[in-house]
Coordinates of N, CA and C in Angstrom, one line a residue:
X21 N 11.4 44.5 -177.6 CA 12.7 44.3 -177.8 C 13.5 43.2 -177.1
X22 N 12.6 43.4 -176.0 CA 13.1 42.0 -175.1 C 12.8 40.3 -175.0
X23 N 12.0 40.5 -176.5 CA 11.6 39.1 -177.2 C 12.7 39.1 -178.4
X24 N 13.2 40.1 -178.9 CA 14.2 40.4 -180.3 C 15.5 39.3 -179.4
X25 N 15.6 40.4 -177.8 CA 16.7 39.2 -177.8 C 17.1 37.9 -177.0
X26 N 15.6 37.4 -177.4 CA 16.1 36.6 -176.8 C 15.7 35.5 -178.0
X27 N 15.6 35.8 -179.2 CA 15.1 35.4 -180.2 C 13.8 34.7 -180.5
X28 N 13.2 35.5 -180.0 CA 10.8 35.1 -180.3 C 11.1 36.4 -181.6
X29 N 11.7 36.1 -182.6 CA 11.5 37.0 -183.8 C 10.3 37.2 -184.2
X30 N 9.2 36.0 -184.2 CA 7.9 36.1 -184.4 C 7.1 36.5 -183.7
X31 N 7.4 36.7 -182.5 CA 6.7 37.2 -181.5 C 7.1 38.8 -181.3
X32 N 8.3 39.2 -181.4 CA 9.0 40.1 -181.4 C 8.2 41.1 -182.4
X33 N 8.2 40.6 -183.7 CA 7.1 41.3 -184.7 C 6.1 41.8 -184.8
X34 N 5.2 40.9 -183.9 CA 3.8 41.6 -183.4 C 3.7 42.2 -182.8
X35 N 4.6 42.0 -181.7 CA 4.7 43.3 -180.6 C 5.0 44.7 -181.1
X36 N 6.5 45.2 -182.6 CA 6.7 46.0 -183.2 C 5.3 46.7 -184.1
X37 N 4.4 45.6 -184.3 CA 3.3 46.6 -185.6 C 2.3 46.3 -184.7
X38 N 2.2 46.5 -183.5 CA 1.6 47.0 -182.2 C 1.9 48.0 -181.8
X39 N 2.9 48.0 -182.1 CA 4.2 49.8 -181.4 C 3.4 50.4 -182.6
X40 N 4.0 50.1 -184.0 CA 3.2 50.7 -185.0 C 1.8 51.7 -184.8
X41 N 0.9 50.7 -185.1 CA -0.4 50.9 -184.6 C -0.3 52.1 -183.6
X42 N -0.2 51.5 -182.4 CA 0.2 53.0 -181.7 C 0.6 54.5 -181.9
X43 N 1.8 53.9 -182.9 CA 2.5 55.0 -183.1 C 2.9 54.9 -185.2
X44 N 1.8 55.6 -186.0 CA 2.9 55.6 -187.0 C 3.9 55.7 -187.5
X45 N 4.5 56.9 -187.1 CA 5.6 58.3 -187.5 C 6.8 57.3 -186.8
X46 N 6.5 55.8 -185.7 CA 7.4 55.3 -185.5 C 8.8 55.0 -186.1
X47 N 10.1 55.9 -186.8 CA 10.9 54.8 -187.3 C 12.0 54.1 -187.0
X48 N 11.7 54.2 -185.3 CA 13.0 53.0 -184.8 C 11.6 51.8 -184.7
X49 N 10.4 51.9 -184.5 CA 10.1 50.5 -184.7 C 9.7 50.3 -186.0
X50 N 9.7 50.7 -187.1 CA 9.8 50.0 -188.0 C 11.2 49.4 -188.9
X51 N 12.3 49.9 -188.1 CA 13.3 49.3 -188.3 C 14.0 48.0 -187.5
X52 N 13.1 48.2 -186.5 CA 13.4 46.4 -185.3 C 12.2 45.7 -186.3
X53 N 11.5 46.4 -186.8 CA 10.0 45.7 -187.2 C 10.5 45.0 -188.6
X54 N 11.8 45.6 -189.1 CA 12.1 44.5 -190.6 C 13.2 43.9 -190.2
X55 N 14.6 43.8 -189.0 CA 15.4 43.3 -188.7 C 14.5 41.9 -188.2
X56 N 13.1 42.1 -187.4 CA 12.8 41.1 -186.6 C 11.8 40.3 -188.0
X57 N 11.4 41.1 -189.0 CA 10.7 39.8 -190.6 C 12.6 39.5 -191.0
X58 N 13.4 39.7 -191.1 CA 14.5 39.1 -191.7 C 15.3 37.6 -191.2
X59 N 14.9 37.9 -189.2 CA 15.1 36.8 -189.3 C 14.1 35.6 -189.0
X60 N 13.3 36.3 -189.8 CA 12.1 34.7 -189.8 C 11.9 34.9 -191.5
X61 N 13.5 35.2 -191.7 CA 13.3 34.9 -193.7 C 11.5 35.8 -194.4
X62 N 11.3 36.3 -193.9 CA 10.4 37.6 -194.3 C 11.1 38.2 -195.7
X63 N 11.0 38.0 -196.0 CA 12.5 39.4 -197.0 C 11.5 39.9 -196.9
X64 N 10.0 40.0 -198.3 CA 9.2 40.9 -199.4 C 9.3 42.4 -198.2
X65 N 8.7 41.4 -196.6 CA 7.6 42.1 -195.2 C 8.9 42.9 -195.1
X66 N 10.8 42.5 -194.9 CA 11.5 43.2 -194.4 C 11.7 44.5 -195.1
X67 N 12.0 44.5 -196.6 CA 12.1 45.4 -197.7 C 10.8 46.8 -197.4
X68 N 9.9 46.4 -197.5 CA 8.3 46.9 -196.9 C 8.9 48.4 -195.5
X69 N 9.2 47.4 -194.7 CA 9.5 47.6 -193.4 C 10.9 48.2 -193.2
X70 N 11.9 48.3 -193.7 CA 12.7 49.0 -194.0 C 12.8 50.7 -194.8
X71 N 12.5 50.2 -196.3 CA 11.7 51.5 -197.1 C 10.8 52.4 -196.1
X72 N 10.1 52.4 -195.7 CA 8.8 53.0 -194.6 C 9.9 53.5 -193.4
X73 N 10.6 52.3 -192.6 CA 11.9 53.2 -191.3 C 13.1 54.5 -192.5
X74 N 13.3 53.9 -193.6 CA 14.0 55.3 -193.5 C 13.1 56.7 -194.5
X75 N 11.8 56.8 -194.9 CA 11.1 57.6 -195.1 C 10.8 57.6 -194.1
X76 N 10.3 57.5 -192.9 CA 9.9 58.4 -191.3 C 11.0 59.2 -191.0
X77 N 12.2 58.6 -191.0 CA 13.5 59.2 -190.2 C 13.5 60.8 -190.6
X78 N 13.8 61.2 -189.1 CA 13.9 62.6 -189.3 C 14.9 63.8 -190.7
X79 N 15.3 64.5 -190.9 CA 16.0 64.8 -192.2 C 17.5 64.7 -191.3
X80 N 18.6 64.1 -191.8 CA 19.8 64.3 -191.4 C 20.3 65.9 -190.9
X81 N 21.2 65.7 -190.1 CA 21.6 66.9 -189.2 C 20.3 67.6 -188.7
X82 N 19.4 67.0 -188.0 CA 18.5 67.7 -187.0 C 18.6 66.8 -185.9
X83 N 17.9 67.0 -184.5 CA 18.2 67.0 -184.2 C 18.1 65.4 -183.0
X84 N 16.8 64.8 -183.6 CA 16.5 63.1 -183.6 C 16.8 62.3 -184.6
X85 N 18.1 62.9 -185.4 CA 18.5 61.9 -187.0 C 19.3 60.9 -186.6
X86 N 19.5 59.5 -186.3 CA 20.4 58.3 -186.0 C 21.2 58.2 -187.8
X87 N 22.3 58.8 -187.2 CA 23.3 58.0 -188.6 C 23.5 56.7 -188.8
X88 N 23.6 55.5 -187.7 CA 23.4 54.8 -187.6 C 22.3 53.9 -188.0
X89 N 21.5 54.2 -187.8 CA 19.9 53.7 -188.1 C 19.9 53.7 -189.1
X90 N 20.0 55.1 -189.4 CA 19.6 54.9 -190.8 C 21.0 54.6 -192.1
X91 N 22.3 54.4 -192.1 CA 22.7 53.8 -192.3 C 23.0 52.4 -192.3
X92 N 22.3 52.2 -191.4 CA 22.0 50.6 -191.2 C 20.8 49.8 -191.8
X93 N 19.4 51.1 -191.8 CA 18.2 50.4 -192.5 C 19.3 50.6 -194.2
X94 N 19.4 51.2 -194.4 CA 20.2 51.4 -196.2 C 20.2 50.8 -196.4
X95 N 21.4 50.1 -195.3 CA 22.6 49.1 -196.2 C 21.7 47.3 -195.9
X96 N 20.7 47.4 -194.8 CA 20.2 46.2 -194.9 C 19.2 45.6 -196.0
X97 N 18.2 46.9 -196.3 CA 18.1 46.9 -197.4 C 18.6 46.9 -199.0
X98 N 19.8 47.0 -199.1 CA 20.9 46.6 -200.5 C 20.6 45.3 -200.1
X99 N 21.2 44.5 -199.2 CA 21.8 43.7 -198.5 C 20.3 42.9 -199.5
X100 N 19.3 42.9 -198.6 CA 18.2 41.7 -198.6 C 17.6 42.1 -200.6
X101 N 17.8 42.7 -201.1 CA 16.7 42.8 -202.3 C 18.4 42.6 -203.2
X102 N 19.8 42.5 -203.0 CA 20.0 42.1 -203.8 C 20.7 40.9 -203.5
X103 N 20.2 40.0 -202.6 CA 20.0 38.5 -202.2 C 18.6 37.7 -202.4
X104 N 17.5 38.8 -202.5 CA 16.2 38.3 -202.5 C 15.3 38.3 -203.3
X105 N 15.6 38.6 -204.3 CA 14.8 39.5 -205.5 C 15.2 39.0 -207.0
X106 N 14.3 37.4 -206.5 CA 15.3 36.5 -207.6 C 14.5 37.0 -209.1
X107 N 13.5 37.8 -209.1 CA 12.2 38.6 -210.4 C 12.6 39.7 -210.7
X108 N 13.4 40.1 -209.5 CA 13.4 41.3 -210.2 C 12.9 42.8 -209.9
X109 N 11.7 42.6 -208.9 CA 10.4 43.0 -209.5 C 11.1 44.1 -208.2
X110 N 11.8 44.0 -207.3 CA 12.2 44.9 -205.9 C 13.0 45.5 -206.9
X111 N 13.8 45.3 -207.8 CA 14.9 46.0 -208.1 C 14.7 46.8 -209.0
X112 N 14.0 47.0 -210.1 CA 13.0 47.3 -210.9 C 12.4 48.8 -210.1
X113 N 11.2 48.1 -209.1 CA 11.0 49.6 -208.1 C 11.8 50.1 -207.9
X114 N 12.5 50.2 -207.6 CA 14.0 50.9 -206.9 C 14.4 52.1 -208.7
X115 N 14.3 51.3 -209.3 CA 15.5 51.5 -210.4 C 13.9 53.2 -211.1
X116 N 12.5 52.4 -211.3 CA 11.5 53.0 -211.4 C 11.2 54.7 -210.3
X117 N 11.3 54.5 -208.9 CA 11.6 55.1 -208.4 C 12.8 56.2 -208.4
X118 N 13.8 55.9 -209.0 CA 14.5 56.7 -208.4 C 14.5 57.5 -210.0
X119 N 14.2 57.3 -210.9 CA 13.8 57.8 -212.5 C 12.4 58.6 -212.4
X120 N 11.6 58.4 -211.4 CA 10.4 59.1 -211.5 C 11.0 60.4 -210.6
X121 N 11.4 60.6 -209.5 CA 11.9 61.3 -208.3 C 13.4 62.2 -208.6
X122 N 14.4 61.4 -209.5 CA 15.0 62.1 -210.0 C 15.9 62.2 -208.9
X123 N 15.8 60.8 -208.1 CA 16.5 61.1 -206.4 C 17.8 60.1 -206.9
X124 N 19.1 61.2 -206.1 CA 20.7 61.4 -206.5 C 20.1 59.9 -205.0
X125 N 19.3 59.4 -204.1 CA 19.8 58.6 -202.2 C 19.1 57.1 -203.2
X126 N 17.8 57.3 -203.7 CA 17.4 56.2 -205.1 C 18.2 55.3 -205.1
X127 N 19.3 56.3 -206.8 CA 20.5 55.8 -207.2 C 21.6 55.4 -206.6
X128 N 21.8 55.8 -205.0 CA 22.8 55.3 -204.9 C 22.7 53.9 -204.4
X129 N 20.8 53.7 -204.1 CA 20.2 52.3 -203.3 C 20.6 51.6 -204.3
X130 N 20.0 51.8 -206.1 CA 20.1 50.4 -206.3 C 21.5 50.5 -207.1
X131 N 22.7 51.6 -207.1 CA 23.8 50.8 -206.8 C 24.5 50.2 -205.8
X132 N 24.5 50.5 -204.7 CA 25.0 49.8 -204.0 C 24.2 48.4 -203.8
X133 N 22.9 48.1 -204.1 CA 22.4 46.3 -204.9 C 22.9 46.3 -205.9
X134 N 23.6 46.7 -206.9 CA 23.9 46.2 -208.2 C 25.3 45.7 -207.7
X135 N 26.1 46.5 -206.8 CA 27.3 46.6 -207.0 C 27.3 44.8 -205.7
X136 N 26.5 44.4 -204.4 CA 26.1 43.6 -203.8 C 26.5 42.0 -204.8
X137 N 25.8 43.0 -205.8 CA 25.2 41.6 -206.7 C 26.7 40.8 -207.4
X138 N 27.8 41.8 -207.7 CA 28.8 41.9 -208.3 C 28.7 42.3 -209.8
X139 N 27.5 43.0 -209.8 CA 27.3 44.2 -211.0 C 28.0 45.2 -211.4
X140 N 29.2 45.3 -211.5 CA 30.0 46.6 -210.7 C 29.6 47.5 -212.5
X141 N 29.5 46.8 -213.8 CA 29.5 48.1 -214.1 C 27.8 48.7 -214.0
X142 N 27.0 48.0 -214.0 CA 24.8 48.5 -213.1 C 26.0 49.8 -212.1
X143 N 26.6 49.2 -211.3 CA 26.9 49.9 -210.0 C 26.9 51.1 -210.3
X144 N 28.7 51.4 -211.0 CA 28.9 52.1 -211.0 C 28.2 53.7 -212.1
X145 N 27.1 52.9 -213.3 CA 26.3 54.2 -213.8 C 26.1 54.2 -212.8
X146 N 25.1 53.8 -211.7 CA 24.2 54.5 -210.7 C 24.3 55.1 -210.1
X147 N 26.1 54.7 -209.2 CA 26.7 55.9 -208.3 C 26.5 57.5 -209.1
X148 N 27.1 56.6 -210.4 CA 27.8 58.1 -211.5 C 26.2 58.8 -211.5
X149 N 25.0 58.4 -211.5 CA 23.5 59.2 -211.6 C 23.7 60.2 -210.5
X150 N 23.6 59.1 -209.4 CA 23.9 60.0 -208.2 C 24.4 61.2 -208.4
X151 N 25.7 60.9 -208.4 CA 26.6 62.5 -208.0 C 25.8 63.2 -209.4
X152 N 25.6 62.6 -210.5 CA 25.3 64.0 -211.7 C 23.9 64.6 -211.2
X153 N 22.8 63.8 -210.2 CA 22.0 64.5 -209.1 C 22.5 65.4 -208.5
X154 N 22.9 64.9 -207.5 CA 22.5 65.8 -206.9 C 24.8 66.1 -206.6
X155 N 25.3 66.8 -207.1 CA 27.1 67.2 -206.6 C 26.9 67.2 -205.4
X156 N 27.0 67.9 -204.6 CA 26.9 67.6 -202.8 C 26.2 66.5 -201.8
X157 N 25.8 65.7 -202.8 CA 25.7 64.4 -201.8 C 26.8 63.9 -201.4
X158 N 27.3 63.9 -200.3 CA 28.1 63.4 -199.9 C 28.3 62.5 -199.9
X159 N 27.1 61.4 -199.5 CA 27.6 60.3 -199.6 C 27.6 59.1 -200.6
X160 N 26.7 59.9 -201.6 CA 26.5 58.9 -203.0 C 28.5 60.1 -203.3
X161 N 28.9 60.3 -203.4 CA 30.3 60.8 -203.6 C 31.2 59.8 -203.2
X162 N 31.0 59.9 -201.5 CA 32.2 59.1 -200.9 C 31.7 58.1 -201.7
X163 N 30.8 57.1 -201.6 CA 30.8 55.8 -202.3 C 30.9 55.4 -203.6
X164 N 30.7 56.5 -204.4 CA 31.0 56.1 -205.5 C 32.7 56.4 -206.1
X165 N 33.4 57.0 -205.6 CA 34.4 57.5 -205.2 C 35.8 55.9 -204.8
X166 N 35.2 55.8 -203.6 CA 35.7 54.6 -202.3 C 35.7 53.2 -203.7
X167 N 34.4 53.0 -204.1 CA 34.1 51.8 -205.1 C 35.3 51.9 -206.2
X168 N 35.4 53.0 -207.2 CA 36.3 53.7 -208.5 C 37.0 52.6 -207.9
X169 N 37.7 53.5 -206.4 CA 39.4 52.9 -206.1 C 39.6 51.2 -205.5
X170 N 38.5 50.7 -205.1 CA 38.5 49.3 -204.5 C 38.8 48.9 -206.4
X171 N 37.9 49.1 -207.3 CA 38.2 48.2 -208.7 C 39.0 49.1 -209.5
X172 N 40.5 49.8 -208.6 CA 41.4 50.1 -209.0 C 41.4 51.1 -210.3
X173 N 40.4 52.0 -210.8 CA 39.6 53.0 -211.4 C 40.4 54.2 -210.6
X174 N 41.7 54.2 -211.0 CA 42.6 55.5 -209.9 C 42.3 56.3 -210.6
X175 N 42.5 56.8 -211.3 CA 42.2 58.4 -212.3 C 40.6 58.5 -211.7
X176 N 39.8 58.2 -212.4 CA 38.6 58.2 -211.8 C 38.4 58.1 -210.6
X177 N 38.6 57.6 -209.9 CA 38.8 57.6 -208.0 C 38.9 58.8 -207.4
X178 N 40.2 59.5 -208.2 CA 40.8 60.9 -207.4 C 39.9 62.1 -208.4
X179 N 39.1 62.0 -209.4 CA 37.9 62.7 -209.6 C 37.0 63.1 -208.7
X180 N 36.2 61.8 -208.4 CA 35.6 61.8 -207.5 C 36.0 62.2 -206.0
X181 N 37.0 61.8 -205.8 CA 37.3 61.9 -204.1 C 37.6 63.3 -204.2
X182 N 38.7 64.1 -205.5 CA 38.6 65.3 -205.0 C 37.8 66.1 -205.6
X183 N 36.5 65.9 -205.4 CA 36.0 67.7 -204.9 C 36.0 67.9 -203.9
X184 N 36.4 69.2 -204.2 CA 36.4 69.5 -202.3 C 35.6 70.5 -201.8
X185 N 34.7 69.8 -201.0 CA 33.8 69.6 -200.0 C 34.6 69.6 -198.9
X186 N 33.6 70.2 -197.8 CA 34.6 69.8 -196.1 C 34.6 68.5 -195.9
X187 N 33.0 67.4 -195.7 CA 33.3 67.1 -195.5 C 34.3 65.1 -195.9
X188 N 34.3 65.8 -197.1 CA 35.1 65.3 -198.3 C 36.1 65.1 -196.9
X189 N 36.5 66.4 -197.4 CA 38.2 67.0 -196.6 C 39.0 66.3 -195.6
X190 N 37.7 66.4 -194.4 CA 37.9 65.4 -193.4 C 37.5 64.0 -193.0
X191 N 37.2 63.2 -193.8 CA 36.8 61.9 -194.3 C 38.3 61.5 -193.7
X192 N 38.3 60.5 -193.4 CA 39.7 59.7 -193.2 C 39.8 58.7 -194.1
X193 N 38.8 58.1 -194.6 CA 38.8 57.0 -195.8 C 39.1 57.4 -196.9
X194 N 38.3 58.3 -197.3 CA 38.8 59.1 -198.0 C 40.1 59.5 -198.5
X195 N 40.2 59.7 -197.0 CA 41.6 60.5 -197.4 C 42.8 59.4 -197.5
X196 N 42.3 58.4 -197.0 CA 43.9 56.9 -197.3 C 43.6 56.9 -198.4
X197 N 42.2 56.6 -199.4 CA 42.0 56.5 -200.4 C 42.8 56.9 -201.7
X198 N 42.6 57.9 -201.1 CA 43.8 59.1 -202.4 C 45.2 59.3 -202.4
X199 N 45.2 58.4 -200.8 CA 46.8 58.2 -200.4 C 47.4 57.8 -201.3
X200 N 46.6 56.2 -201.1 CA 46.9 55.0 -201.8 C 47.0 54.7 -203.4
X201 N 46.6 56.0 -204.0 CA 45.6 56.0 -205.8 C 47.7 57.4 -206.2
X202 N 47.6 57.8 -205.2 CA 49.2 59.0 -205.2 C 48.6 59.9 -205.1
X203 N 47.5 60.7 -204.5 CA 47.3 62.0 -204.4 C 47.2 62.4 -202.6
X204 N 47.7 63.6 -202.3 CA 48.2 64.2 -201.2 C 46.8 64.6 -200.9
X205 N 46.1 64.9 -200.0 CA 45.0 65.4 -199.6 C 45.0 67.0 -198.9
X206 N 44.9 67.5 -199.4 CA 45.0 69.5 -199.4 C 44.1 70.1 -198.6
X207 N 44.3 71.5 -198.7 CA 43.2 72.6 -198.2 C 42.4 72.5 -199.1
X208 N 43.2 72.8 -200.2 CA 42.7 72.9 -201.7 C 42.4 72.1 -202.2
X209 N 42.6 72.3 -204.0 CA 43.0 71.5 -204.8 C 43.7 70.2 -204.2
X210 N 43.6 69.1 -205.3 CA 44.6 68.3 -204.9 C 45.7 68.1 -205.9
X211 N 47.0 67.6 -204.6 CA 47.7 67.9 -205.7 C 48.5 66.7 -206.0
X212 N 49.5 66.6 -206.7 CA 49.9 64.6 -207.1 C 51.7 64.5 -206.5
X213 N 51.1 62.8 -205.5 CA 52.5 62.8 -204.7 C 52.9 61.4 -204.9
X214 N 54.5 61.9 -204.5 CA 55.0 60.8 -205.3 C 54.8 59.8 -204.4
X215 N 53.6 58.8 -204.1 CA 52.9 57.3 -203.0 C 53.2 56.3 -204.1
X216 N 53.7 55.5 -203.3 CA 53.6 54.3 -203.9 C 52.3 53.8 -204.1
X217 N 51.9 52.6 -205.0 CA 51.1 52.2 -205.1 C 50.9 51.2 -204.4
X218 N 50.3 50.8 -203.6 CA 50.5 50.0 -202.1 C 49.3 48.4 -203.2
X219 N 49.6 47.6 -202.8 CA 48.9 46.1 -203.1 C 47.6 46.1 -202.8
X220 N 46.4 46.2 -203.4 CA 44.8 46.5 -203.3 C 44.8 45.4 -201.5
X221 N 44.1 46.0 -200.5 CA 43.5 45.7 -199.0 C 42.2 45.7 -199.3
X222 N 41.0 44.7 -198.2 CA 40.5 44.7 -198.2 C 39.9 46.0 -196.9
X223 N 38.4 47.1 -197.5 CA 38.2 47.5 -196.8 C 38.1 47.4 -195.4
X224 N 37.3 48.5 -194.7 CA 37.7 48.1 -193.1 C 36.2 47.5 -192.8
X225 N 35.3 47.5 -193.8 CA 34.1 46.9 -193.9 C 33.3 45.9 -194.6
X226 N 32.2 45.7 -194.9 CA 31.7 45.0 -196.2 C 31.4 45.6 -197.4
X227 N 31.2 47.4 -196.8 CA 30.6 48.5 -197.3 C 31.0 49.6 -197.1
X228 N 31.9 50.1 -198.6 CA 32.3 51.3 -198.3 C 32.1 52.5 -198.6
X229 N 30.8 52.2 -198.7 CA 29.9 53.2 -198.5 C 29.6 54.1 -197.5
X230 N 29.9 53.3 -195.9 CA 29.7 53.3 -195.0 C 30.9 53.8 -193.4
X231 N 30.8 54.4 -192.7 CA 31.5 55.0 -192.2 C 31.7 53.9 -191.1
X232 N 33.3 53.6 -190.7 CA 33.0 52.4 -189.6 C 32.9 53.1 -188.2
X233 N 31.6 52.3 -188.0 CA 31.4 52.7 -186.6 C 32.4 53.0 -185.1
X234 N 32.1 54.3 -184.3 CA 32.9 54.2 -183.4 C 32.7 53.2 -182.8
X235 N 33.7 52.8 -181.5 CA 34.0 51.2 -180.9 C 32.9 51.2 -179.9
X236 N 32.4 52.0 -179.5 CA 31.0 52.4 -178.3 C 29.9 52.7 -179.2
X237 N 29.5 52.3 -180.6 CA 28.7 52.9 -181.3 C 27.8 51.1 -181.8
X238 N 26.7 50.9 -181.3 CA 25.8 50.1 -181.5 C 25.6 49.7 -182.8
X239 N 25.8 48.7 -183.8 CA 25.3 49.3 -185.5 C 24.5 47.3 -185.2
X240 N 23.4 47.0 -184.9 CA 22.2 45.9 -185.2 C 23.5 45.2 -186.4
X241 N 22.9 43.8 -186.8 CA 22.6 42.8 -187.5 C 22.3 41.9 -187.4
X242 N 21.2 41.1 -188.3 CA 20.3 40.3 -188.4 C 20.4 39.3 -187.0
X243 N 21.8 38.6 -187.1 CA 22.2 37.7 -186.3 C 22.7 38.4 -184.5
X244 N 22.6 39.3 -184.6 CA 22.9 39.8 -183.2 C 21.7 41.2 -182.5
X245 N 22.0 39.9 -181.1 CA 20.5 40.6 -180.3 C 20.9 42.2 -180.2
X246 N 19.6 43.0 -180.0 CA 19.5 43.7 -179.7 C 19.7 44.7 -178.2
X247 N 20.8 46.1 -177.9 CA 21.0 46.3 -176.4 C 19.7 46.5 -175.5
X248 N 19.8 45.9 -174.1 CA 19.2 45.8 -173.6 C 19.1 47.3 -172.7
X249 N 18.1 47.4 -172.0 CA 18.2 49.0 -171.7 C 18.0 48.4 -170.1

């Protein structure tokens, strides 16, 4: 971590590889290895490390699960594949895995990759598949609905975001999107409300599928130093 903070990313990558040899099931070391690879523009290696980190992370809701690390690894993976996959081989691999495993999360990842590439139609198609496979996948439902609202496909956005789950009902970004399209969130079914349709404004972060972190939450990026303990 000290070498990463000092900008010595190749040396940091070597240390993280050593850490992984000592503990092959540590997702945090894989995550920071991927971050180091990003800094050295070793994108193929970064993709592999992010994928491994996501596989090693404990299930959501368990004691050691880190929402911020999971969401950052997921988003960095999508960004790298979207920007650094000229042959389409990584994208094809994600699509193949999604189809073989019938995986809601893999289709969500593919949707995000395609959205970052500006392919809205294909992105929406894969978000739709993700929600179809697992209607209880709140992250996929949320991201799909917010992207529809961003594209001003308001009727479809209302249908997706109006699925009455407790997670959706308690999400302020979702509720704000519903109000922008003229629907008032409530404890039961959504009802139309006479709300004006304001001009579209950018979402508070580049990815409408990710929650805005709290002010004291560390969210790393490739050009941001790691926290010093």
